[in-house]
PDB file of C-alpha atoms in Angstrom:
ATOM      1  CA  MET A1353     -13.588 -60.705  12.904  1.00 57.00           C
ATOM      2  CA  PRO A1354      -9.976 -60.305  11.236  1.00 80.00           C
ATOM      3  CA  GLN A1355      -7.365 -58.644  13.176  1.00 90.00           C
ATOM      4  CA  PRO A1356      -7.312 -54.805  12.393  1.00 95.00           C
ATOM      5  CA  THR A1357      -4.307 -52.945  11.486  1.00 96.00           C
ATOM      6  CA  VAL A1358      -3.705 -49.496  12.548  1.00 98.00           C
ATOM      7  CA  LEU A1359      -1.024 -47.086  11.149  1.00 98.00           C
ATOM      8  CA  PHE A1360      -0.142 -44.114  13.272  1.00 98.00           C
ATOM      9  CA  VAL A1361       1.481 -41.136  11.392  1.00 98.00           C
ATOM     10  CA  CYS A1362       3.171 -37.820  12.386  1.00 97.00           C
ATOM     11  CA  VAL A1363       5.891 -35.839  10.688  1.00 97.00           C
ATOM     12  CA  LYS A1364       9.126 -37.490  11.749  1.00 97.00           C
ATOM     13  CA  ASN A1365       7.950 -40.678  13.299  1.00 97.00           C
ATOM     14  CA  GLY A1366       9.967 -39.981  16.210  1.00 96.00           C
ATOM     15  CA  GLY A1367       7.543 -38.897  18.876  1.00 96.00           C
ATOM     16  CA  LYS A1368       3.666 -38.748  18.692  1.00 97.00           C
ATOM     17  CA  SER A1369       3.245 -41.592  16.304  1.00 98.00           C
ATOM     18  CA  GLN A1370       5.727 -43.668  18.006  1.00 98.00           C
ATOM     19  CA  VAL A1371       4.069 -43.012  21.443  1.00 98.00           C
ATOM     20  CA  ALA A1372       0.600 -43.884  20.029  1.00 98.00           C
ATOM     21  CA  ALA A1373       1.915 -47.170  18.521  1.00 98.00           C
ATOM     22  CA  GLY A1374       3.555 -48.166  21.745  1.00 98.00           C
ATOM     23  CA  LEU A1375       0.496 -47.379  23.939  1.00 98.00           C
ATOM     24  CA  MET A1376      -1.694 -49.264  21.336  1.00 98.00           C
ATOM     25  CA  ARG A1377       0.566 -52.324  21.594  1.00 97.00           C
ATOM     26  CA  ARG A1378       0.137 -52.257  25.391  1.00 97.00           C
ATOM     27  CA  ALA A1379      -3.690 -51.646  25.278  1.00 96.00           C
ATOM     28  CA  ALA A1380      -4.644 -54.018  22.506  1.00 95.00           C
ATOM     29  CA  GLY A1381      -1.857 -56.719  22.745  1.00 92.00           C
ATOM     30  CA  ASP A1382      -2.102 -59.102  19.851  1.00 92.00           C
ATOM     31  CA  ALA A1383      -5.684 -58.112  19.020  1.00 93.00           C
ATOM     32  CA  VAL A1384      -4.465 -55.176  16.741  1.00 95.00           C
ATOM     33  CA  THR A1385      -1.540 -55.076  14.234  1.00 96.00           C
ATOM     34  CA  VAL A1386       0.196 -51.733  14.904  1.00 98.00           C
ATOM     35  CA  ALA A1387       2.608 -49.811  12.806  1.00 98.00           C
ATOM     36  CA  SER A1388       3.895 -46.203  12.548  1.00 98.00           C
ATOM     37  CA  ALA A1389       5.506 -43.940  10.077  1.00 98.00           C
ATOM     38  CA  GLY A1390       6.440 -40.364   9.284  1.00 98.00           C
ATOM     39  CA  THR A1391       5.483 -38.138   6.342  1.00 97.00           C
ATOM     40  CA  ARG A1392       9.191 -36.798   6.527  1.00 97.00           C
ATOM     41  CA  ALA A1393      10.799 -39.550   8.830  1.00 97.00           C
ATOM     42  CA  GLY A1394      13.667 -38.434  10.947  1.00 96.00           C
ATOM     43  CA  ALA A1395      16.770 -40.351  11.836  1.00 96.00           C
ATOM     44  CA  GLU A1396      16.013 -41.186  15.577  1.00 97.00           C
ATOM     45  CA  LEU A1397      13.448 -41.282  18.200  1.00 97.00           C
ATOM     46  CA  ASN A1398      12.587 -38.324  20.486  1.00 97.00           C
ATOM     47  CA  ALA A1399      14.374 -39.145  23.607  1.00 97.00           C
ATOM     48  CA  LEU A1400      11.722 -37.599  25.768  1.00 97.00           C
ATOM     49  CA  ALA A1401       9.098 -39.545  24.070  1.00 97.00           C
ATOM     50  CA  VAL A1402      10.926 -42.744  24.995  1.00 98.00           C
ATOM     51  CA  GLN A1403      11.333 -41.427  28.489  1.00 98.00           C
ATOM     52  CA  SER A1404       7.678 -40.576  29.003  1.00 98.00           C
ATOM     53  CA  LEU A1405       6.641 -44.079  27.697  1.00 98.00           C
ATOM     54  CA  ALA A1406       9.179 -45.871  29.981  1.00 98.00           C
ATOM     55  CA  GLU A1407       7.667 -44.153  32.965  1.00 98.00           C
ATOM     56  CA  VAL A1408       4.323 -46.027  32.288  1.00 98.00           C
ATOM     57  CA  GLY A1409       6.109 -49.350  31.306  1.00 98.00           C
ATOM     58  CA  VAL A1410       6.151 -49.065  27.598  1.00 98.00           C
ATOM     59  CA  ASP A1411       9.473 -49.591  25.956  1.00 97.00           C
ATOM     60  CA  ILE A1412       9.940 -48.121  22.289  1.00 97.00           C
ATOM     61  CA  GLY A1413      13.623 -47.941  22.470  1.00 94.00           C
ATOM     62  CA  ALA A1414      14.190 -50.404  19.759  1.00 95.00           C
ATOM     63  CA  GLU A1415      11.959 -48.742  17.334  1.00 96.00           C
ATOM     64  CA  ARG A1416      13.321 -46.743  14.317  1.00 97.00           C
ATOM     65  CA  PRO A1417      11.550 -44.106  12.443  1.00 98.00           C
ATOM     66  CA  GLN A1418      10.262 -45.185   8.886  1.00 97.00           C
ATOM     67  CA  GLN A1419       9.098 -43.180   5.946  1.00 98.00           C
ATOM     68  CA  LEU A1420       5.408 -43.382   5.168  1.00 98.00           C
ATOM     69  CA  THR A1421       4.646 -45.095   1.819  1.00 97.00           C
ATOM     70  CA  ASP A1422       1.543 -45.845  -0.131  1.00 96.00           C
ATOM     71  CA  ASP A1423       2.048 -49.521   0.644  1.00 96.00           C
ATOM     72  CA  LEU A1424       1.891 -48.814   4.455  1.00 97.00           C
ATOM     73  CA  VAL A1425      -1.306 -46.799   3.925  1.00 97.00           C
ATOM     74  CA  ARG A1426      -2.851 -49.491   1.682  1.00 96.00           C
ATOM     75  CA  ALA A1427      -2.044 -52.201   4.231  1.00 96.00           C
ATOM     76  CA  ALA A1428      -3.610 -50.531   7.063  1.00 97.00           C
ATOM     77  CA  ASP A1429      -7.284 -50.745   7.999  1.00 96.00           C
ATOM     78  CA  LEU A1430      -7.161 -47.346   9.620  1.00 97.00           C
ATOM     79  CA  VAL A1431      -4.533 -44.527   9.552  1.00 98.00           C
ATOM     80  CA  VAL A1432      -4.484 -42.135  12.382  1.00 98.00           C
ATOM     81  CA  VAL A1433      -2.669 -38.822  11.850  1.00 98.00           C
ATOM     82  CA  LEU A1434      -1.375 -37.194  14.910  1.00 97.00           C
ATOM     83  CA  GLY A1435      -1.338 -33.510  14.868  1.00 91.00           C
ATOM     84  CA  ARG A1436      -1.955 -30.952  12.059  1.00 87.00           C
ATOM     85  CA  GLU A1437       1.449 -30.972  10.652  1.00 91.00           C
ATOM     86  CA  ALA A1438       1.254 -34.271   8.924  1.00 93.00           C
ATOM     87  CA  GLU A1439      -0.848 -34.563   5.925  1.00 92.00           C
ATOM     88  CA  VAL A1440      -1.853 -38.012   4.626  1.00 94.00           C
ATOM     89  CA  GLU A1441      -4.385 -38.890   1.959  1.00 88.00           C
ATOM     90  CA  THR A1442      -6.233 -42.211   1.740  1.00 88.00           C
ATOM     91  CA  VAL A1443      -5.011 -44.814  -0.659  1.00 90.00           C
ATOM     92  CA  ASP A1444      -7.523 -47.228  -2.126  1.00 91.00           C
ATOM     93  CA  GLY A1445     -10.075 -45.965   0.234  1.00 92.00           C
ATOM     94  CA  THR A1446      -8.180 -46.561   3.558  1.00 94.00           C
ATOM     95  CA  PRO A1447      -9.900 -44.471   6.186  1.00 96.00           C
ATOM     96  CA  VAL A1448      -7.813 -41.647   7.716  1.00 96.00           C
ATOM     97  CA  GLU A1449      -8.523 -40.117  11.090  1.00 96.00           C
ATOM     98  CA  VAL A1450      -6.800 -36.899  12.204  1.00 96.00           C
ATOM     99  CA  TRP A1451      -6.384 -36.524  16.047  1.00 96.00           C
ATOM    100  CA  GLU A1452      -5.543 -32.958  16.954  1.00 93.00           C
ATOM    101  CA  THR A1453      -3.533 -33.658  19.989  1.00 88.00           C
ATOM    102  CA  ASP A1454      -2.850 -31.380  22.801  1.00 86.00           C
ATOM    103  CA  GLU A1455       0.403 -29.207  22.212  1.00 91.00           C
ATOM    104  CA  PRO A1456       1.530 -27.982  25.643  1.00 95.00           C
ATOM    105  CA  SER A1457       4.356 -25.858  24.116  1.00 93.00           C
ATOM    106  CA  LEU A1458       1.706 -23.548  22.937  1.00 93.00           C
ATOM    107  CA  ARG A1459       1.088 -22.917  26.773  1.00 95.00           C
ATOM    108  CA  GLY A1460       4.721 -22.633  27.459  1.00 97.00           C
ATOM    109  CA  ILE A1461       5.148 -26.180  28.728  1.00 97.00           C
ATOM    110  CA  GLU A1462       8.350 -27.845  27.605  1.00 97.00           C
ATOM    111  CA  GLY A1463      10.699 -30.682  28.084  1.00 97.00           C
ATOM    112  CA  VAL A1464       9.568 -33.861  29.754  1.00 96.00           C
ATOM    113  CA  GLU A1465       6.482 -32.307  31.343  1.00 97.00           C
ATOM    114  CA  ARG A1466       5.279 -31.546  27.777  1.00 97.00           C
ATOM    115  CA  MET A1467       5.809 -34.981  26.613  1.00 97.00           C
ATOM    116  CA  ARG A1468       3.838 -36.436  29.583  1.00 97.00           C
ATOM    117  CA  LEU A1469       0.979 -34.292  28.749  1.00 97.00           C
ATOM    118  CA  VAL A1470       1.227 -35.495  25.074  1.00 97.00           C
ATOM    119  CA  ARG A1471       1.556 -38.926  26.018  1.00 97.00           C
ATOM    120  CA  ASP A1472      -1.464 -38.816  28.287  1.00 97.00           C
ATOM    121  CA  ASP A1473      -3.781 -37.241  25.726  1.00 97.00           C
ATOM    122  CA  ILE A1474      -2.649 -39.734  23.160  1.00 98.00           C
ATOM    123  CA  ALA A1475      -3.162 -42.592  25.700  1.00 98.00           C
ATOM    124  CA  ARG A1476      -6.804 -41.536  26.124  1.00 97.00           C
ATOM    125  CA  ARG A1477      -7.441 -41.699  22.719  1.00 97.00           C
ATOM    126  CA  VAL A1478      -5.439 -45.015  21.955  1.00 98.00           C
ATOM    127  CA  THR A1479      -7.538 -46.608  24.780  1.00 97.00           C
ATOM    128  CA  ALA A1480     -10.798 -45.616  23.218  1.00 96.00           C
ATOM    129  CA  LEU A1481      -9.621 -46.781  19.832  1.00 97.00           C
ATOM    130  CA  ALA A1482      -8.506 -50.139  21.149  1.00 96.00           C
ATOM    131  CA  HIS A1483     -11.908 -50.538  22.795  1.00 93.00           C
ATOM    132  CA  ARG A1484     -13.715 -49.628  19.541  1.00 93.00           C
ATOM    133  CA  LEU A1485     -11.651 -52.039  17.528  1.00 92.00           C
ATOM    134  CA  GLN A1486     -11.964 -54.812  20.007  1.00 86.00           C
ATOM    135  CA  ALA A1487     -15.715 -54.381  20.105  1.00 84.00           C
ATOM    136  CA  GLY A1488     -15.930 -55.111  16.422  1.00 77.00           C
ATOM    137  CA  ALA A1489     -16.608 -51.419  15.212  1.00 63.00           C
ATOM    138  CA  PRO A1490     -15.286 -50.864  11.702  1.00 57.00           C
ATOM    139  CA  ALA A1491     -11.765 -49.374  11.681  1.00 54.00           C
ATOM    140  CA  GLY A1492     -12.948 -46.238   9.969  1.00 53.00           C
ATOM    141  CA  THR A1493     -15.788 -45.484  12.344  1.00 46.00           C
ATOM    142  CA  SER A1494     -15.295 -41.786  13.269  1.00 44.00           C
ATOM    143  CA  ARG A1495     -15.140 -40.379  16.886  1.00 40.00           C
ATOM    144  CA  PRO A1496     -16.197 -36.993  17.966  1.00 35.00           C
ATOM    145  CA  GLU A1497     -12.774 -35.800  18.352  1.00 37.00           C
ATOM    146  CA  ALA A1498     -11.368 -37.331  15.203  1.00 36.00           C
ATOM    147  CA  VAL A1499     -11.743 -35.952  11.614  1.00 37.00           C
ATOM    148  CA  THR A1500     -12.081 -38.605   9.071  1.00 36.00           C
ATOM    149  CA  ARG A1501     -10.867 -37.672   5.664  1.00 35.00           C
ATOM    150  CA  ALA A1502     -12.103 -39.575   2.659  1.00 32.00           C
ATOM    151  CA  THR A1503     -10.254 -38.039  -0.101  1.00 31.00           C
ATOM    152  CA  GLU A1504      -8.567 -39.760  -2.971  1.00 32.00           C
ATOM    153  CA  GLY A1505      -4.813 -39.312  -3.586  1.00 34.00           C
ATOM    154  CA  SER A1506      -1.330 -40.271  -2.809  1.00 34.00           C
ATOM    155  CA  ASP A1507       0.970 -40.092   0.051  1.00 33.00           C
ATOM    156  CA  ARG A1508       2.459 -36.753   0.864  1.00 30.00           C
TER     157      ARG A1508
END
């Protein structure tokens, strides 16, 4: 089975998608190629995202936000969009899953506590995805909490 490539996407590529990528690298090791990008990439990582991952032994401090491109989508076997804010359409049929992640700020939870809850929500999903990919399931196989889009179009 060829090594699958997963692309995690959020808006700025400074928080949720970087958290997911870091957690997937830890969960899957060399069994999955991991990338992340933003639909409107920012200039730096979210310091609280970096801190929350460091607390569980994952270092993303050397990562930098990158802009999503059609080439990145095309190179992926699966694109995972974190949250509702980022919108990504498939390129050449690449499957796109949308993970509607927990947003603790809607409950008044802010700061590092918010980011820990976000991290833990993403970690559960990443672990399940890593197991699914390592078991040989096709990259685009949908999960109950994921929505798969199969629309045609270009990157937004």
